[in-house]
Amino acid sequence: MKGKATSFDIAHYAGVSQSTVSRALRNSPLVNEETRRRVHEIAKKLNYKVDKNASNLRTQQSSTLALLLFEDPTEDESQINPFFLSMLGSITRACAKEGYDLLVSFQSTSSDWHADYEDSHRADGLILLGYGDYIDYQSKLQTLLDNHTKFVCWGATVDNRPDLTVSCDNYGGGVLAAKHLIDMVRTDCAFIGDASDHSPEFFARFKGFRDTLKAKGIEVSDRKMANAISTEDSGYHATRSLIANNVKFNALFAASDLIAIGAIKALQEAGVRVPHDVHVVGFDNIAAAGYVSPSLTTVQQNTTLAGQMLVDNLLTLIRGEAVTSTLLPPKLIIRQSSR
Amino acid sequence: MKGKATSFDIAHYAGVSQSTVSRALRNSPLVNEETRRRVHEIAKKLNYKVDKNASNLRTQQSSTLALLLFEDPTEDESQINPFFLSMLGSITRACAKEGYDLLVSFQSTSSDWHADYEDSHRADGLILLGYGDYIDYQSKLQTLLDNHTKFVCWGATVDNRPDLTVSCDNYGGGVLAAKHLIDMVRTDCAFIGDASDHSPEFFARFKGFRDTLKAKGIEVSDRKMANAISTEDSGYHATRSLIANNVKFNALFAASDLIAIGAIKALQEAGVRVPHDVHVVGFDNIAAAGYVSPSLTTVQQNTTLAGQMLVDNLLTLIRGEAVTSTLLPPKLIIRQSSR
DNA sequence: ATACAGTCTGACACCGGTGTCATAATGTCG
DNA sequence: CGACATTATGACACCGGTGTCAGACTGTAT
């Protein structure tokens, strides 16, 4: 036997037609039980596997989803945002559970992601994962919509299509962080992240935080805010600039754990004690949050559930059914950095 | 225009045959420059993308690699070994660089991984990633060999086929760890990992470690060894059992960083100071190694290079050429846990 | 015996490309 | 002008399955 066995080979050995083999292997009720058993047996002996390309071509679907990861570029390309990695894990498992394969692809935020995975029938739908909105992000999403490409987004919203987004309740997370600091009587708060709508997720976290303090009559002044993207380095430098500007605060809310970790490092280097002098709260609950010293209080996003919802919603869309906007509840994890 | 455009649609608009369209799109030198331009233009306008299934079916290859991740089962399924995640990142990037797609799949170690990705023409080759050897691992690899499936392994060896393995020089890494502890005059060493050939990678690390100490006339007694799989929890409990047995040591070598992190926790809980009382050295250099307190001295595996080599070697095999066994040099990263 | 429903199977078109072969059109040279 | 190489194109089989349709066969009611 040269090359791989085909359904014709099985047909030959079983003494039936290829059509019958195809039906038997898919357990069609049309075939006789005895025939079905014989075909399965021979298939197993020949180590036969259905050719996915032929099958997909005929049925016009691929049983495959594509995960497109958009990342802020970092100096060290091999380091991936741990939060996304965690999502990747849960998405992979969710796909497996639903019997779908997963194609993974990193997209440089600058590059022209043609997102041709679905057009080329490599995948039935796309999962878009990444912070914020990049150059042309919305217009590219619009192209996807125009092409009737099925996709769901994590975090970032799609104009007029809230149903395509699965996201953590970032605003609610910001509220949790603020309430916790109010409980701890630490209301002279700084914020590090991106308080513009350039990065919608970070902005929502900030708004929830700010609004909650405001309700208590406390303002977060512009002086106490610094921009950062979600890397340790960026958080470190943003915090240093606050310190250099002689900004005073007794609590700090970071838009992500990586930022918070960088912030703690900058604070400690400046001789500021955490949590004694400054309470720090992060966002995401990445693994490292439990390892840093002091361990980091943070707002947890349930990545397991998130991955499951992304896959579920996408599959629903692919089936042509409607989905509703999905907002996942955040949860405060209190650790040493704020007590 | 309902549905997606096909090459026939383009042929129609361009006033040429479908054959010519196919050739033009692949920039065959056979087609006239002017025709080629017109076809490309129309294709772009129609948002045409080659149907991968049709193309793959005809050419009998998929431009896709499959990554199969084997993990020791943990209680929290969503947490993936960070070292593997790091590998995943570098493999993804390496694939993209070579113009290949990547299918990612988690395999429960217990489940029957038919590894049918290649048989079903979903992927041209497999990358196997996981510690150690599981039930039937070698026999399953043998099945792959029998089926002429192209694959490469990380770490674990394949009987009689060293060329199919890309791996860190685990033995050399163990040597580095031992030499470092000798330099620090901490030679009363414990080892936590798996000092049996059940887990070949861990065993090699141990051998390099043990042999180096032995050359200095120092024995690592069985009493000072405890088994653990690569989780923080497992490292924690293994260390507690050493402490409970009243085993004395002033240095500890852990077969992985996760084990080391669990070990440090157990030591600290028992009132043992790290590094003052016990020096700790890990293996992998996962991100958390830099975050824990004290930060962890460890043997770094170059995951970027490893991912690249895995992909390169696999592609070489797919081209039908020979590859040689690949061993990557480890590097010692000295941090606070050993000084 | 005839009609008819139910069960099972084979023939065949089809999915959308790719590769081969034949051939038309044009140019070149003796 | 005929022989021949060169260039550009179309026709067509093919990859390996899936879905439709027709029909053979069996059993049961009329």
XYZ file of C-alpha atoms (C1' of nucleotides) in Angstrom:
738
model
C 0.000 0.000 0.000
C 1.702 3.168 -1.125
C 0.458 6.525 0.097
C -2.498 6.895 2.362
C -5.591 4.759 2.093
C -8.673 6.344 0.555
C -12.304 5.427 0.821
C -11.931 3.669 -2.539
C -9.402 1.298 -1.031
C -11.803 0.433 1.723
C -14.610 0.026 -0.790
C -12.451 -2.416 -2.687
C -11.635 -4.560 0.349
C -15.164 -4.443 1.683
C -16.679 -5.276 -1.668
C -19.025 -2.319 -1.592
C -19.141 1.010 -3.370
C -17.233 4.049 -2.221
C -20.520 5.833 -1.510
C -21.440 3.189 0.978
C -18.065 3.458 2.649
C -18.518 7.186 3.060
C -21.931 6.692 4.576
C -20.833 3.847 6.786
C -17.966 5.824 8.223
C -20.249 8.661 9.116
C -22.633 6.218 10.722
C -25.456 7.048 8.396
C -28.625 5.164 9.354
C -28.958 4.237 5.709
C -26.351 1.525 5.808
C -26.809 -1.960 7.046
C -25.398 -2.627 10.474
C -23.272 -5.522 9.270
C -21.854 -3.489 6.382
C -21.141 -0.622 8.710
C -19.166 -2.839 11.046
C -17.132 -4.373 8.266
C -16.271 -0.995 6.796
C -15.224 0.405 10.148
C -13.068 -2.611 10.766
C -11.252 -2.344 7.469
C -10.847 1.396 7.898
C -9.180 0.842 11.214
C -6.913 -1.837 9.829
C -5.812 0.415 6.988
C -5.338 3.316 9.379
C -7.715 5.287 7.288
C -8.576 8.877 8.122
C -11.036 11.018 6.246
C -9.254 13.585 4.125
C -10.279 16.848 5.702
C -9.520 18.847 2.621
C -11.816 16.824 0.429
C -14.471 16.735 3.074
C -14.252 20.437 3.801
C -14.263 21.276 0.153
C -17.447 19.412 -0.430
C -19.278 20.495 2.691
C -17.994 24.061 2.571
C -16.983 24.213 6.174
C -13.868 23.412 8.054
C -14.616 22.584 11.679
C -11.846 24.997 12.446
C -11.718 28.339 14.188
C -8.907 30.826 13.837
C -7.520 32.782 16.757
C -5.917 36.071 15.767
C -3.788 37.607 18.464
C -3.028 41.292 18.282
C -0.283 42.446 20.496
C 1.359 45.666 21.330
C 4.828 45.148 19.983
C 7.467 44.665 22.644
C 11.205 44.604 22.408
C 11.321 40.931 23.241
C 9.083 39.340 20.660
C 9.036 35.960 22.296
C 7.354 37.191 25.449
C 3.616 37.155 25.054
C 1.246 38.911 27.362
C 0.461 36.234 29.961
C -3.165 37.217 30.079
C -3.556 36.431 26.413
C -1.736 33.173 26.861
C -4.174 32.236 29.529
C -7.036 33.074 27.194
C -5.379 31.033 24.513
C -5.366 28.054 26.818
C -9.027 28.314 27.635
C -10.014 28.950 24.021
C -8.075 25.906 22.913
C -9.843 23.756 25.444
C -13.226 25.167 24.564
C -12.604 24.447 20.906
C -11.577 20.906 21.633
C -14.717 20.426 23.659
C -16.850 21.526 20.721
C -14.975 19.366 18.271
C -13.308 22.237 16.491
C -9.681 22.677 15.574
C -7.933 25.905 16.350
C -5.586 27.822 14.105
C -3.438 30.275 16.011
C -1.855 33.282 14.432
C -0.088 36.323 15.779
C -0.797 39.527 14.008
C 1.556 42.368 14.348
C -0.651 45.338 15.078
C 0.960 47.304 12.346
C 0.800 44.663 9.654
C -1.958 44.325 7.168
C -3.919 41.437 8.540
C -6.004 40.446 5.608
C -7.843 38.116 7.929
C -8.261 35.798 5.033
C -8.660 32.745 7.167
C -12.325 32.577 6.597
C -12.321 33.745 3.005
C -9.924 30.982 2.167
C -12.103 28.448 3.957
C -9.372 27.611 6.390
C -11.625 28.506 9.278
C -15.342 28.889 9.808
C -14.880 31.907 12.009
C -12.405 34.173 13.740
C -11.674 35.058 17.325
C -9.961 38.421 17.679
C -7.922 38.895 20.790
C -6.061 42.026 21.723
C -6.209 45.200 23.681
C -7.582 48.340 22.308
C -7.989 49.626 18.867
C -5.208 49.952 16.443
C -4.781 51.853 13.261
C -7.683 51.024 11.005
C -9.004 48.508 13.477
C -12.619 49.567 13.133
C -12.399 49.893 9.372
C -10.908 46.433 9.128
C -13.660 45.045 11.290
C -16.101 46.724 8.951
C -14.495 44.881 6.059
C -15.053 41.638 7.909
C -18.688 42.567 8.408
C -19.054 43.475 4.741
C -17.674 40.107 3.745
C -20.061 38.372 6.112
C -17.130 36.892 7.933
C -18.132 35.372 11.242
C -16.094 36.677 14.124
C -16.119 37.611 17.772
C -13.871 40.023 19.645
C -12.475 39.994 23.098
C -12.648 43.351 24.786
C -12.708 45.843 21.953
C -16.135 46.747 20.708
C -17.355 46.738 17.150
C -19.302 49.799 16.047
C -23.040 49.088 16.231
C -22.460 45.412 16.902
C -22.153 44.914 20.657
C -23.223 41.316 20.165
C -19.863 40.471 18.595
C -17.986 41.325 21.733
C -17.297 39.192 24.745
C -15.685 41.128 27.461
C -15.079 41.433 31.124
C -17.123 44.104 32.847
C -14.178 46.459 32.871
C -16.186 49.307 34.305
C -17.410 47.069 37.102
C -13.845 45.963 37.717
C -12.774 49.554 38.121
C -15.627 50.019 40.604
C -14.412 47.003 42.606
C -10.900 48.398 42.742
C -12.114 51.828 43.886
C -14.448 50.415 46.531
C -11.671 48.289 47.914
C -9.332 51.270 48.234
C -12.127 53.285 49.841
C -12.570 50.433 52.319
C -8.874 50.587 53.044
C -9.142 54.348 53.495
C -6.700 54.963 50.691
C -8.393 57.517 48.532
C -5.523 59.621 47.301
C -5.326 57.558 44.176
C -3.116 57.496 41.115
C -3.997 55.673 37.915
C -1.634 54.162 35.402
C -2.927 52.876 32.114
C -4.543 54.635 29.256
C -7.277 57.032 30.200
C -8.280 57.810 26.652
C -10.615 55.925 24.425
C -7.654 54.838 22.393
C -7.671 51.758 24.566
C -11.340 51.154 25.313
C -10.833 48.431 27.873
C -8.364 50.406 29.919
C -10.577 53.444 29.659
C -13.591 51.559 30.976
C -11.577 50.359 33.943
C -10.533 53.892 34.625
C -14.085 55.247 34.335
C -15.464 52.740 36.809
C -12.661 53.646 39.144
C -13.011 57.393 38.740
C -16.797 57.464 38.949
C -16.829 55.475 42.154
C -14.365 57.807 43.822
C -16.235 60.809 42.501
C -19.408 59.519 44.134
C -17.498 59.826 47.392
C -16.443 63.328 46.460
C -12.914 62.355 45.531
C -11.310 63.485 42.304
C -8.564 61.695 40.432
C -6.603 64.627 39.147
C -4.875 64.558 35.791
C -1.553 65.001 37.506
C -1.955 61.619 39.123
C -2.454 59.795 35.882
C 0.144 58.365 33.522
C -0.207 56.477 30.278
C 1.157 53.004 29.800
C 0.641 50.044 27.533
C 0.332 46.636 29.064
C 3.942 45.784 29.757
C 5.967 45.723 32.919
C 8.427 48.119 31.391
C 5.827 50.634 30.444
C 4.308 50.535 33.935
C 7.746 50.984 35.437
C 8.545 54.066 33.432
C 5.135 55.625 33.862
C 5.461 55.292 37.616
C 8.965 56.708 37.609
C 7.696 59.750 35.769
C 5.020 60.277 38.420
C 7.640 60.025 41.129
C 9.986 62.315 39.245
C 7.196 64.874 39.034
C 6.873 64.671 42.764
C 3.282 63.490 42.577
C 1.972 62.290 45.931
C -0.527 59.454 46.370
C -1.233 56.670 48.806
C -2.892 54.242 46.411
C -2.363 53.219 42.832
C -4.670 51.498 40.397
C -2.993 49.974 37.350
C -4.945 49.051 34.247
C -3.245 45.657 34.113
C -1.140 43.404 36.305
C 1.938 43.810 34.157
C 1.693 47.550 34.601
C 1.172 47.084 38.335
C 4.218 44.874 38.617
C 6.333 47.460 36.862
C 4.838 50.128 39.094
C 5.690 48.245 42.274
C 9.240 47.873 41.078
C 9.519 51.613 40.432
C 7.977 52.442 43.798
C 10.269 50.108 45.700
C 13.312 51.474 43.926
C 12.253 54.954 45.007
C 12.042 53.777 48.594
C 8.260 53.822 48.659
C 6.938 50.886 50.653
C 4.118 48.755 49.266
C 1.572 48.442 50.792
C 2.636 50.575 53.764
C 3.029 53.844 51.854
C 1.091 53.004 48.719
C -1.585 50.363 48.133
C -1.466 48.854 44.672
C -4.274 47.171 42.759
C -3.881 45.582 39.343
C -6.163 43.980 36.793
C -6.265 40.506 35.173
C -4.947 38.215 37.899
C -2.168 36.727 35.826
C -0.103 34.013 37.467
C 2.704 36.428 38.288
C 0.331 38.481 40.454
C 0.551 35.755 43.060
C 4.328 35.523 42.848
C 5.475 39.104 43.104
C 6.446 40.496 46.434
C 4.283 41.841 47.896
C 1.705 39.708 46.144
C -0.646 41.781 44.075
C -4.252 42.639 44.805
C -6.026 42.533 41.498
C -9.305 42.319 39.634
C -9.632 38.853 38.212
C -10.983 38.140 34.792
C -12.354 34.659 34.455
C -10.407 33.471 31.453
C -11.862 29.987 31.461
C -15.356 31.333 31.154
C -14.232 33.998 28.698
C -12.693 31.475 26.337
C -15.760 29.307 26.536
C -18.061 32.233 25.802
C -15.994 33.407 22.854
C -16.125 29.968 21.295
C -19.792 29.432 22.128
C -20.837 32.785 20.724
C -18.804 32.302 17.593
C -20.299 28.898 16.963
C -23.743 30.364 17.468
C -22.988 33.031 14.876
C -21.702 30.394 12.500
C -24.949 28.496 12.877
C -26.623 31.720 11.783
C -28.291 32.380 15.102
C -28.232 35.604 17.062
C -26.085 36.229 20.098
C -26.346 38.888 22.720
C -23.605 41.020 24.116
C -21.727 39.132 26.767
C -20.290 40.770 29.856
C -18.444 38.675 32.386
C -18.368 39.576 36.064
C -14.955 40.510 37.486
C -13.839 39.473 40.936
C -11.552 41.200 43.378
C -8.626 39.159 44.660
C -7.157 40.765 47.721
C -3.475 40.130 48.385
C -0.647 41.785 50.254
C -0.185 44.830 48.059
C -3.270 46.444 49.574
C -3.393 45.524 53.235
C -22.735 38.121 -6.051
C -23.905 35.532 -3.572
C -21.390 33.478 -1.661
C -17.677 33.802 -2.119
C -16.058 34.502 -5.445
C -14.325 31.618 -7.177
C -11.682 31.588 -9.827
C -14.458 31.004 -12.359
C -16.019 34.327 -11.446
C -12.721 36.041 -12.050
C -12.300 34.161 -15.311
C -15.683 35.408 -16.398
C -14.948 39.045 -15.629
C -11.467 38.912 -17.076
C -12.614 37.158 -20.213
C -10.089 34.365 -19.856
C -10.271 30.735 -18.826
C -10.231 29.589 -15.244
C -6.896 27.859 -15.851
C -5.346 31.146 -16.753
C -6.737 32.760 -13.648
C -5.220 30.073 -11.481
C -1.861 30.522 -13.144
C -2.023 34.295 -13.059
C -2.765 34.358 -9.340
C 0.209 32.173 -8.620
C 2.347 34.408 -10.768
C 3.206 31.688 -13.190
C 5.670 32.930 -15.818
C 3.437 31.345 -18.411
C 0.868 34.096 -18.399
C 1.111 37.384 -20.120
C 2.045 40.287 -17.917
C -0.984 42.295 -18.932
C -3.360 39.388 -18.280
C -1.725 38.763 -14.946
C -2.284 42.337 -13.875
C -5.910 42.348 -14.916
C -6.620 39.094 -13.114
C -4.982 40.302 -9.930
C -6.943 43.486 -10.089
C -10.281 41.750 -10.465
C -9.385 39.253 -7.754
C -8.714 42.082 -5.379
C -11.931 43.832 -6.282
C -13.954 40.681 -5.676
C -12.106 40.041 -2.450
C -11.139 36.694 -3.807
C -9.091 34.267 -1.772
C -7.884 30.908 -2.953
C -9.893 28.121 -1.382
C -7.342 26.337 0.732
C -9.316 23.148 0.832
C -9.457 22.823 -2.916
C -5.853 23.824 -3.257
C -4.663 21.494 -0.520
C -6.705 18.645 -1.883
C -5.132 18.946 -5.264
C -1.567 19.534 -4.155
C -1.747 17.058 -1.279
C -0.231 19.363 1.272
C -1.603 21.864 3.673
C 1.005 24.494 4.578
C -0.033 23.800 8.120
C 1.751 22.322 11.093
C 0.034 20.898 14.134
C 1.257 21.480 17.650
C 0.247 18.768 20.096
C 0.665 19.712 23.719
C 0.874 16.955 26.290
C 0.450 18.057 29.807
C 0.527 16.467 33.159
C -3.034 16.848 34.296
C -3.512 19.445 37.000
C -6.481 20.240 39.107
C -6.928 23.606 37.434
C -7.247 22.754 33.777
C -7.030 26.313 32.603
C -3.519 26.843 33.927
C -0.988 25.755 31.402
C 2.623 25.225 32.162
C 4.158 28.635 31.428
C 7.197 27.096 29.854
C 5.057 25.409 27.241
C 3.172 28.607 26.651
C 6.415 30.333 25.982
C 7.333 27.606 23.514
C 3.950 27.973 21.933
C 4.644 31.625 21.350
C 7.969 31.031 19.689
C 6.648 28.153 17.594
C 3.774 30.284 16.382
C 6.136 33.009 15.329
C 8.494 30.582 13.644
C 5.597 29.096 11.693
C 4.420 32.493 10.575
C 7.932 33.304 9.417
C 7.966 30.196 7.252
C 4.524 30.842 5.842
C 2.880 27.976 7.657
C -0.291 27.975 9.668
C -0.351 26.388 13.076
C -3.021 24.144 14.509
C -2.870 23.939 18.278
C -4.299 21.082 20.239
C -4.072 19.993 23.836
C -3.851 16.301 24.388
C -4.730 14.875 27.694
C -1.905 12.489 28.482
C -4.329 9.763 29.255
C -6.504 10.131 26.184
C -6.024 8.222 23.028
C -4.403 10.776 20.783
C -4.869 9.257 17.423
C -2.638 11.998 16.092
C -4.680 11.961 12.978
C -3.778 15.494 12.024
C -1.408 14.392 9.384
C -3.338 11.350 8.219
C -6.335 13.527 7.627
C -4.221 15.997 5.681
C -4.980 18.764 8.116
C -1.306 19.280 8.743
C 1.908 18.399 6.956
C 3.654 17.533 10.172
C 3.416 17.428 13.936
C 5.279 19.075 16.755
C 5.021 17.127 20.000
C 5.506 19.108 23.148
C 5.445 17.724 26.649
C 7.538 16.422 29.469
C 8.483 12.862 29.769
C 6.990 9.732 28.513
C 3.492 8.704 29.177
C 1.694 5.447 28.932
C 2.266 4.036 25.487
C 4.170 7.130 24.450
C 6.927 5.238 22.672
C 4.552 2.805 21.073
C 2.425 5.650 19.798
C 5.482 7.350 18.390
C 6.282 4.082 16.701
C 2.857 4.138 15.087
C 3.627 7.596 13.760
C 6.884 6.305 12.342
C 5.133 3.316 10.770
C 2.668 5.639 9.090
C 5.492 7.802 7.798
C 4.057 10.732 9.669
C 6.469 13.625 9.856
C 7.018 14.843 13.369
C 9.510 16.311 15.788
C 9.555 16.132 19.574
C 10.605 18.538 22.196
C 12.595 16.935 24.977
C 11.512 13.337 24.953
C 13.552 11.070 22.736
C 12.290 8.663 20.150
C 13.803 5.185 20.195
C 16.537 4.943 17.571
C 15.632 8.295 16.082
C 17.580 10.998 17.912
C 17.211 13.194 14.856
C 13.530 13.718 15.610
C 14.248 15.397 18.911
C 15.049 18.996 19.613
C 15.973 19.522 23.180
C 17.846 21.606 25.621
C 21.082 20.102 26.867
C 19.442 19.022 30.092
C 22.509 17.216 31.307
C 24.612 20.302 30.672
C 22.036 22.378 32.504
C 22.345 20.132 35.519
C 26.113 20.577 35.321
C 25.718 24.356 35.318
C 23.491 24.223 38.370
C 25.921 21.999 40.250
C 28.961 24.095 39.348
C 27.208 27.215 40.512
C 26.361 25.683 43.876
C 29.915 24.434 44.209
C 31.087 27.973 43.525
C 28.784 29.186 46.260
C 30.176 26.499 48.575
C 26.753 24.955 48.968
C 27.345 21.319 48.333
C 24.927 19.658 50.709
C 22.373 19.408 47.984
C 18.832 18.159 47.728
C 17.089 17.436 44.441
C 13.415 17.642 43.667
C 12.046 16.351 40.415
C 11.974 12.914 39.008
C 15.197 10.998 39.269
C 13.979 8.048 37.270
C 13.922 7.595 33.548
C 10.182 7.911 33.669
C 10.760 11.556 32.961
C 13.812 11.610 30.717
C 14.329 15.333 30.729
C 14.216 15.645 34.487
C 16.440 12.628 34.812
C 19.076 14.132 32.517
C 19.081 17.319 34.569
C 19.584 15.256 37.673
C 22.388 13.203 36.152
C 24.346 16.260 35.091
C 23.880 17.642 38.563
C 24.807 14.454 40.382
C 27.791 13.608 38.196
C 29.295 17.052 38.639
C 29.025 16.850 42.402
C 30.352 13.319 42.370
C 33.421 14.503 40.487
C 34.052 16.684 43.525
C 33.555 13.711 45.783
C 30.087 14.746 46.890
C 27.188 12.333 46.897
C 23.530 13.245 46.534
C 21.987 10.692 48.807
C 18.615 9.151 48.080
C 17.278 10.635 51.273
C 17.739 14.081 49.848
C 15.677 13.424 46.780
C 11.942 13.727 46.298
C 9.760 13.149 43.279
C 7.596 15.848 41.795
C 5.870 16.638 38.542
C 6.211 20.088 37.116
C 3.714 22.028 39.177
C 4.113 24.435 42.037
C 1.908 22.271 44.170
C 3.904 19.166 43.585
C 7.148 20.966 44.410
C 5.590 22.338 47.549
C 4.506 18.973 48.857
C 7.724 17.227 47.909
C 9.692 19.796 49.866
C 7.394 19.539 52.860
C 7.950 15.818 52.937
C 11.725 16.348 52.984
C 11.347 18.790 55.836
C 8.972 16.469 57.661
C 11.563 13.710 57.364
C 14.054 16.043 58.956
C 16.361 15.966 55.964
C 19.117 18.566 56.175
C 20.575 20.416 53.183
C 21.912 23.840 52.365
C 21.116 23.859 48.670
C 18.260 22.635 46.531
C 18.108 21.928 42.830
C 14.616 21.690 41.354
C 13.950 20.079 38.002
C 11.765 22.998 36.952
C 10.972 26.539 38.027
C 7.434 25.677 39.053
C 8.813 23.017 41.371
C 11.373 25.488 42.690
C 8.702 28.080 43.393
C 6.663 25.549 45.322
C 9.801 24.482 47.163
C 10.653 28.034 48.199
C 7.167 28.447 49.557
C 7.458 25.279 51.602
C 10.884 26.281 52.896
C 9.751 29.743 53.896
C 6.710 28.365 55.652
C 9.006 26.102 57.628
C 11.091 29.087 58.662
C 13.980 28.207 56.399
C 15.490 31.328 54.874
C 16.242 31.457 51.153
C 19.011 32.000 50.188
C 20.550 32.380 53.655
C 19.895 28.843 54.860
C 19.212 27.146 51.542
C 20.239 28.156 48.050
C 17.657 27.283 45.410
C 18.201 26.746 41.702
C 15.425 26.035 39.206
C 15.208 25.180 35.553
C 13.450 26.846 32.586
C 13.557 30.546 33.417
C 9.842 31.114 33.169
C 8.638 34.671 33.670
C 7.618 33.999 37.258
C 11.222 33.131 38.145
C 12.011 36.829 38.020
C 8.975 37.789 40.079
C 9.125 35.483 43.041
C 10.762 36.639 46.184
C 13.594 35.972 46.424
C 13.973 35.939 42.671
C 14.973 32.557 41.393
C 18.334 31.458 40.061
C 17.620 29.148 37.203
C 18.903 27.399 34.098
C 17.448 29.125 31.089
C 16.193 27.303 28.056
C 16.190 29.428 24.958
C 12.605 29.022 23.885
C 12.855 31.346 20.917
C 15.624 29.284 19.418
C 13.929 26.050 20.429
C 10.709 26.959 18.640
C 12.604 27.982 15.569
C 14.603 24.757 15.525
C 11.520 22.601 15.969
C 9.832 24.262 13.033
C 12.956 24.277 10.892
C 13.696 20.631 11.524
C 10.131 19.612 10.872
C 10.038 21.486 7.598
C 13.289 19.834 6.624
C 11.789 16.425 7.340
C 8.707 17.325 5.335
C 10.935 18.197 2.401
C 12.297 14.691 2.731
C 15.746 15.753 3.807
C 17.683 14.477 6.790
C 18.085 16.344 10.036
C 20.548 15.804 12.812
C 19.872 15.680 16.502
C 19.614 19.170 17.909
C 20.815 20.091 21.369
C 20.483 23.654 22.572
C 22.891 25.174 25.068
C 21.423 26.136 28.445
C 22.436 29.260 30.306
C 22.628 29.950 34.003
C 20.701 32.983 35.234
C 21.864 33.935 38.707
C 19.341 35.710 40.922
C 18.757 36.226 44.607
C 17.794 32.695 45.573
C 21.430 31.610 45.427
C 23.515 34.473 46.729
C -50.326 -11.849 -8.698
C -50.085 -6.726 -7.956
C -49.185 -2.688 -5.602
C -46.597 -0.400 -2.549
C -43.755 0.945 1.413
C -39.294 0.334 3.545
C -34.398 -0.776 3.409
C -30.109 -0.688 1.349
C -26.843 0.241 -2.277
C -24.411 2.113 -6.534
C -23.779 5.628 -10.116
C -22.744 10.131 -10.714
C -22.357 15.065 -10.405
C -20.083 18.259 -7.613
C -16.914 21.205 -4.420
C -12.760 24.700 -6.397
C -8.765 24.560 -7.309
C -3.920 22.447 -9.956
C -1.178 20.131 -13.510
C -0.842 18.208 -18.141
C -1.517 18.330 -22.768
C -3.008 20.189 -27.068
C -3.255 24.110 -29.819
C -3.570 28.800 -31.569
C -0.898 32.899 -32.416
C 3.306 35.113 -33.216
C 8.108 35.518 -34.324
C 12.587 33.815 -36.470
C 15.517 31.932 -39.665
C 17.214 29.618 -43.763
C 7.477 30.597 -47.891
C 7.939 26.545 -44.984
C 10.038 24.668 -40.682
C 10.373 25.452 -36.170
C 10.806 27.547 -31.652
C 8.372 30.564 -28.412
C 4.559 32.363 -25.978
C 0.016 32.346 -24.218
C -4.159 30.142 -23.583
C -8.078 26.709 -23.088
C -9.855 22.031 -22.369
C -9.888 18.503 -19.324
C -8.761 15.028 -15.952
C -7.887 14.845 -11.213
C -7.573 15.283 -5.868
C -11.045 12.468 -2.239
C -14.622 13.023 -0.314
C -20.372 14.248 0.059
C -25.193 14.513 -1.411
C -28.813 13.283 -4.676
C -31.190 10.236 -7.321
C -32.514 6.008 -9.251
C -33.162 1.366 -8.601
C -32.727 -3.412 -6.615
C -34.480 -6.211 -3.116
C -37.485 -7.728 0.583
C -41.768 -7.961 2.970
C -46.655 -7.032 3.528
C -51.265 -5.774 2.333
C -54.748 -6.139 -1.354
